[in-house]
CSV table of C-alpha atoms in Angstrom, one decimal:
chain,number,residue,atom,x,y,z
K,844,MET,CA,-11.0,-50.0,23.7
K,845,THR,CA,-10.1,-46.6,22.2
K,846,PRO,CA,-12.0,-45.8,19.1
K,847,PRO,CA,-9.9,-45.3,16.0
K,848,PRO,CA,-9.2,-41.6,15.0
K,849,PRO,CA,-11.5,-40.2,12.4
K,850,ALA,CA,-10.3,-40.5,8.8
K,851,PRO,CA,-9.0,-37.2,7.3
K,852,ARG,CA,-11.7,-35.4,5.4
K,853,ARG,CA,-11.3,-35.3,1.7
K,854,ALA,CA,-12.4,-32.5,-0.6
K,855,PRO,CA,-15.6,-33.4,-2.3
K,856,ALA,CA,-15.2,-34.7,-5.8
K,857,GLY,CA,-15.1,-31.8,-8.3
K,858,ALA,CA,-14.2,-29.2,-5.6
K,859,ALA,CA,-12.0,-26.4,-6.9
K,860,VAL,CA,-8.4,-26.4,-5.6
K,861,LEU,CA,-7.1,-22.9,-5.8
K,862,ARG,CA,-3.5,-23.0,-7.0
K,863,GLU,CA,-1.3,-20.4,-5.4
K,864,ASP,CA,0.7,-19.7,-8.6
K,865,VAL,CA,-2.6,-18.8,-10.4
K,866,THR,CA,-3.6,-16.5,-7.5
K,867,ARG,CA,-0.3,-14.7,-7.7
K,868,ALA,CA,-0.6,-14.3,-11.4
K,869,ILE,CA,-4.0,-12.8,-11.1
K,870,ARG,CA,-2.9,-10.4,-8.4
K,871,ALA,CA,0.0,-9.2,-10.6
K,872,ALA,CA,-2.4,-8.8,-13.5
K,873,VAL,CA,-4.7,-6.6,-11.4
K,874,PHE,CA,-1.9,-4.1,-10.8
K,875,GLU,CA,-0.9,-4.1,-14.5
K,876,GLU,CA,-4.5,-3.6,-15.5
K,877,LEU,CA,-5.1,-0.8,-13.0
K,878,ALA,CA,-2.0,0.9,-14.2
K,879,ALA,CA,-3.0,0.5,-17.9
K,880,VAL,CA,-6.7,1.4,-17.9
K,881,GLY,CA,-7.7,2.5,-14.4
K,882,PHE,CA,-10.3,1.0,-12.0
K,883,ALA,CA,-13.3,2.3,-13.9
K,884,ARG,CA,-12.3,0.5,-17.2
K,885,MET,CA,-10.8,-2.5,-15.5
K,886,SER,CA,-12.6,-5.7,-16.2
K,887,ILE,CA,-12.4,-9.3,-15.0
K,888,GLU,CA,-11.9,-10.3,-18.7
K,889,GLY,CA,-8.9,-8.0,-19.0
K,890,ILE,CA,-7.4,-9.3,-15.8
K,891,ALA,CA,-7.9,-12.9,-16.8
K,892,ARG,CA,-6.3,-12.2,-20.2
K,893,ARG,CA,-3.2,-10.7,-18.6
K,894,ALA,CA,-2.9,-13.5,-16.1
K,895,GLY,CA,-3.3,-16.1,-18.8
K,896,VAL,CA,-6.3,-17.8,-17.1
K,897,GLY,CA,-10.0,-18.1,-17.7
K,898,LYS,CA,-12.5,-15.8,-16.1
K,899,THR,CA,-13.7,-18.6,-13.9
K,900,ALA,CA,-10.3,-18.8,-12.2
K,901,VAL,CA,-10.8,-15.1,-11.2
K,902,TYR,CA,-14.4,-15.6,-10.1
K,903,ARG,CA,-13.5,-18.6,-7.9
K,904,ARG,CA,-11.4,-16.3,-5.8
K,905,TRP,CA,-13.2,-12.9,-6.0
K,906,LYS,CA,-16.8,-12.1,-6.7
K,907,SER,CA,-16.1,-8.8,-8.4
K,908,LYS,CA,-13.3,-6.4,-9.4
K,909,LEU,CA,-14.1,-4.3,-6.3
K,910,SER,CA,-13.6,-7.3,-4.0
K,911,LEU,CA,-10.4,-8.1,-5.8
K,912,VAL,CA,-8.9,-4.6,-5.5
K,913,LEU,CA,-10.0,-4.4,-1.8
K,914,ASP,CA,-8.2,-7.7,-1.2
K,915,LEU,CA,-5.0,-6.4,-2.8
K,916,VAL,CA,-5.1,-3.2,-0.8
K,917,THR,CA,-5.8,-5.0,2.4
K,918,ALA,CA,-2.9,-7.5,1.7
K,919,PHE,CA,-0.6,-4.5,1.1
K,920,ALA,CA,-1.6,-3.0,4.4
K,921,ALA,CA,-0.9,-6.3,6.2
K,922,GLN,CA,2.7,-6.3,5.0
K,923,GLY,CA,3.3,-3.3,7.2
K,924,LEU,CA,6.2,-0.9,7.1
K,925,PRO,CA,8.9,-1.4,9.8
K,926,ALA,CA,9.8,1.7,11.7
K,927,PRO,CA,13.4,2.8,11.1
K,928,ALA,CA,15.8,2.7,14.0
K,929,THR,CA,18.9,4.6,12.9
K,930,GLY,CA,19.5,6.2,16.3
K,931,SER,CA,18.6,9.8,15.4
K,932,LEU,CA,15.5,11.7,14.3
K,933,TYR,CA,17.1,12.9,11.1
K,934,GLY,CA,18.3,9.4,10.3
K,935,ASP,CA,14.8,8.0,10.9
K,936,VAL,CA,13.1,10.7,8.8
K,937,ARG,CA,15.6,10.3,6.0
K,938,ALA,CA,15.1,6.5,6.0
K,939,LEU,CA,11.3,7.0,5.8
K,940,LEU,CA,11.6,9.4,2.9
K,941,GLU,CA,13.8,6.9,1.0
K,942,VAL,CA,11.3,4.1,1.4
K,943,ALA,CA,8.4,6.3,0.5
K,944,ALA,CA,10.1,7.8,-2.5
K,945,HIS,CA,11.0,4.4,-3.8
K,946,ALA,CA,7.4,3.2,-3.5
K,947,LEU,CA,5.9,6.4,-5.0
K,948,ARG,CA,8.3,6.4,-8.0
K,949,HIS,CA,7.4,2.8,-8.9
K,950,PRO,CA,5.7,3.0,-12.4
K,951,VAL,CA,2.7,0.9,-11.3
K,952,ALA,CA,2.2,2.6,-8.0
K,953,SER,CA,2.4,6.1,-9.6
K,954,GLN,CA,-0.6,5.1,-11.8
K,955,VAL,CA,-2.6,2.9,-9.4
K,956,ILE,CA,-2.6,5.1,-6.2
K,957,PRO,CA,-4.0,8.3,-7.8
K,958,ASP,CA,-6.7,6.3,-9.6
K,959,LEU,CA,-7.8,4.5,-6.5
K,960,LEU,CA,-7.9,7.8,-4.6
K,961,VAL,CA,-10.3,9.1,-7.2
K,962,GLU,CA,-12.5,6.0,-6.9
K,963,ALA,CA,-12.3,6.3,-3.1
K,964,ALA,CA,-14.3,9.5,-3.3
K,965,ARG,CA,-17.1,7.4,-5.0
K,966,GLN,CA,-16.9,4.1,-3.1
K,967,PRO,CA,-16.7,4.0,0.7
K,968,GLU,CA,-15.3,0.5,0.6
K,969,ILE,CA,-12.3,1.6,-1.3
K,970,ALA,CA,-11.8,4.6,0.9
K,971,ASP,CA,-11.8,2.5,4.0
K,972,ALA,CA,-9.3,0.0,2.5
K,973,ILE,CA,-7.0,2.8,1.3
K,974,ARG,CA,-7.2,4.5,4.7
K,975,THR,CA,-5.9,1.3,6.3
K,976,ALA,CA,-3.2,0.7,3.7
K,977,LEU,CA,-1.8,4.2,3.2
K,978,LEU,CA,-2.6,6.0,6.4
K,979,ASP,CA,-3.0,3.8,9.4
K,980,GLY,CA,0.3,1.9,8.7
K,981,GLN,CA,2.3,5.1,8.1
K,982,ARG,CA,0.7,6.6,11.2
K,983,GLY,CA,2.0,3.8,13.3
K,984,VAL,CA,5.5,4.2,11.9
K,985,ALA,CA,5.4,8.0,12.5
K,986,SER,CA,4.2,7.4,16.1
K,987,GLN,CA,7.2,5.1,16.7
K,988,VAL,CA,9.7,7.6,15.2
K,989,VAL,CA,8.3,10.3,17.4
K,990,ARG,CA,8.3,8.2,20.5
K,991,ASP,CA,12.0,7.2,19.9
K,992,ALA,CA,12.9,10.9,19.3
K,993,VAL,CA,11.2,11.9,22.6
K,994,ALA,CA,13.0,9.2,24.5
K,995,ARG,CA,16.3,10.4,23.1
K,996,GLY,CA,15.5,14.0,24.1
K,997,GLU,CA,15.3,15.2,20.4
K,998,LEU,CA,11.6,16.1,20.6
K,999,PRO,CA,9.6,17.4,23.5
K,1000,GLU,CA,6.9,15.3,25.3
K,1001,GLY,CA,3.6,15.6,23.5
K,1002,ALA,CA,5.1,15.9,20.0
K,1003,ASP,CA,2.3,15.1,17.5
K,1004,PRO,CA,2.8,12.1,15.2
K,1005,GLU,CA,0.1,13.3,12.9
K,1006,ARG,CA,2.0,16.5,12.3
K,1007,ALA,CA,5.2,14.6,11.8
K,1008,LEU,CA,3.6,12.4,9.2
K,1009,ASP,CA,2.3,15.5,7.3
K,1010,LEU,CA,5.7,17.2,7.4
K,1011,ILE,CA,7.6,14.1,6.4
K,1012,VAL,CA,5.5,12.5,3.7
K,1013,GLY,CA,3.2,15.3,2.6
K,1014,PRO,CA,5.7,17.3,0.5
K,1015,LEU,CA,7.0,14.1,-1.1
K,1016,TYR,CA,3.6,12.9,-2.1
K,1017,TRP,CA,2.7,16.3,-3.5
K,1018,ARG,CA,5.8,16.4,-5.7
K,1019,LEU,CA,5.8,12.8,-7.0
K,1020,VAL,CA,2.1,12.0,-7.2
K,1021,VAL,CA,0.3,15.3,-7.7
K,1022,VAL,CA,2.8,17.4,-9.6
K,1023,ARG,CA,4.7,14.4,-11.0
K,1024,SER,CA,8.0,16.1,-10.9
K,1025,SER,CA,11.4,14.4,-10.6
K,1026,LEU,CA,13.5,14.7,-7.4
K,1027,PRO,CA,16.7,16.8,-7.8
K,1028,ASP,CA,19.9,15.6,-6.2
K,1029,GLY,CA,19.9,16.2,-2.5
K,1030,TYR,CA,16.1,16.7,-2.3
K,1031,LEU,CA,15.5,14.0,0.2
K,1032,ASP,CA,18.4,15.2,2.4
K,1033,ASP,CA,17.0,18.7,2.4
K,1034,LEU,CA,13.4,17.6,3.0
K,1035,ALA,CA,14.5,15.4,5.9
K,1036,ALA,CA,16.4,18.4,7.5
K,1037,SER,CA,13.4,20.7,6.9
K,1038,ALA,CA,11.0,18.3,8.5
K,1039,VAL,CA,13.3,17.7,11.5
K,1040,ALA,CA,13.7,21.5,12.0
K,1041,ALA,CA,9.9,22.0,11.8
K,1042,LEU,CA,9.3,19.3,14.3
K,1043,LYS,CA,11.8,20.6,16.8
K,1044,ALA,CA,10.4,24.1,16.4
K,1045,ALA,CA,6.9,23.1,17.3
């Protein structure tokens, strides 16, 4: 006689059930709080107030504001950035610039990214998470763009993806995040053409 299957385990009485809508509200509140006051002045109390929840709802999910921010940065990295496939090096570079410009011009990102980079100089955990989110993902995309261009004969064998990433995104980051200057009409077109020319000249 076959023994009956075990009964499904039930959560212990009083166990916390983490509602996904509350988790989403807290994550959104973190971005708003970071943009408003920065990481150093950000508090669990402020996050809870913005999310419309109690502090215990935050602490059930994350033990500190550092672990909360690291979780958000890691989740952002996990989303990934698909490599463009326009059929030409110029088209791929221009598409990358369009996506990067849209992200860097977002009012929350324009405040949060520079602040986290400052904190990264003080806290290795943040530095590692940001390196994964902002560098490793883009490095993978740049590698794919270069491989496709080499396969089409637009770039020579051995073209350096690291140099490609510097040439494509570096000037844009400098202008939007460091200098905080607007982009004139045609800027992305000109930057894409300049980056392609520099890559081909290498």
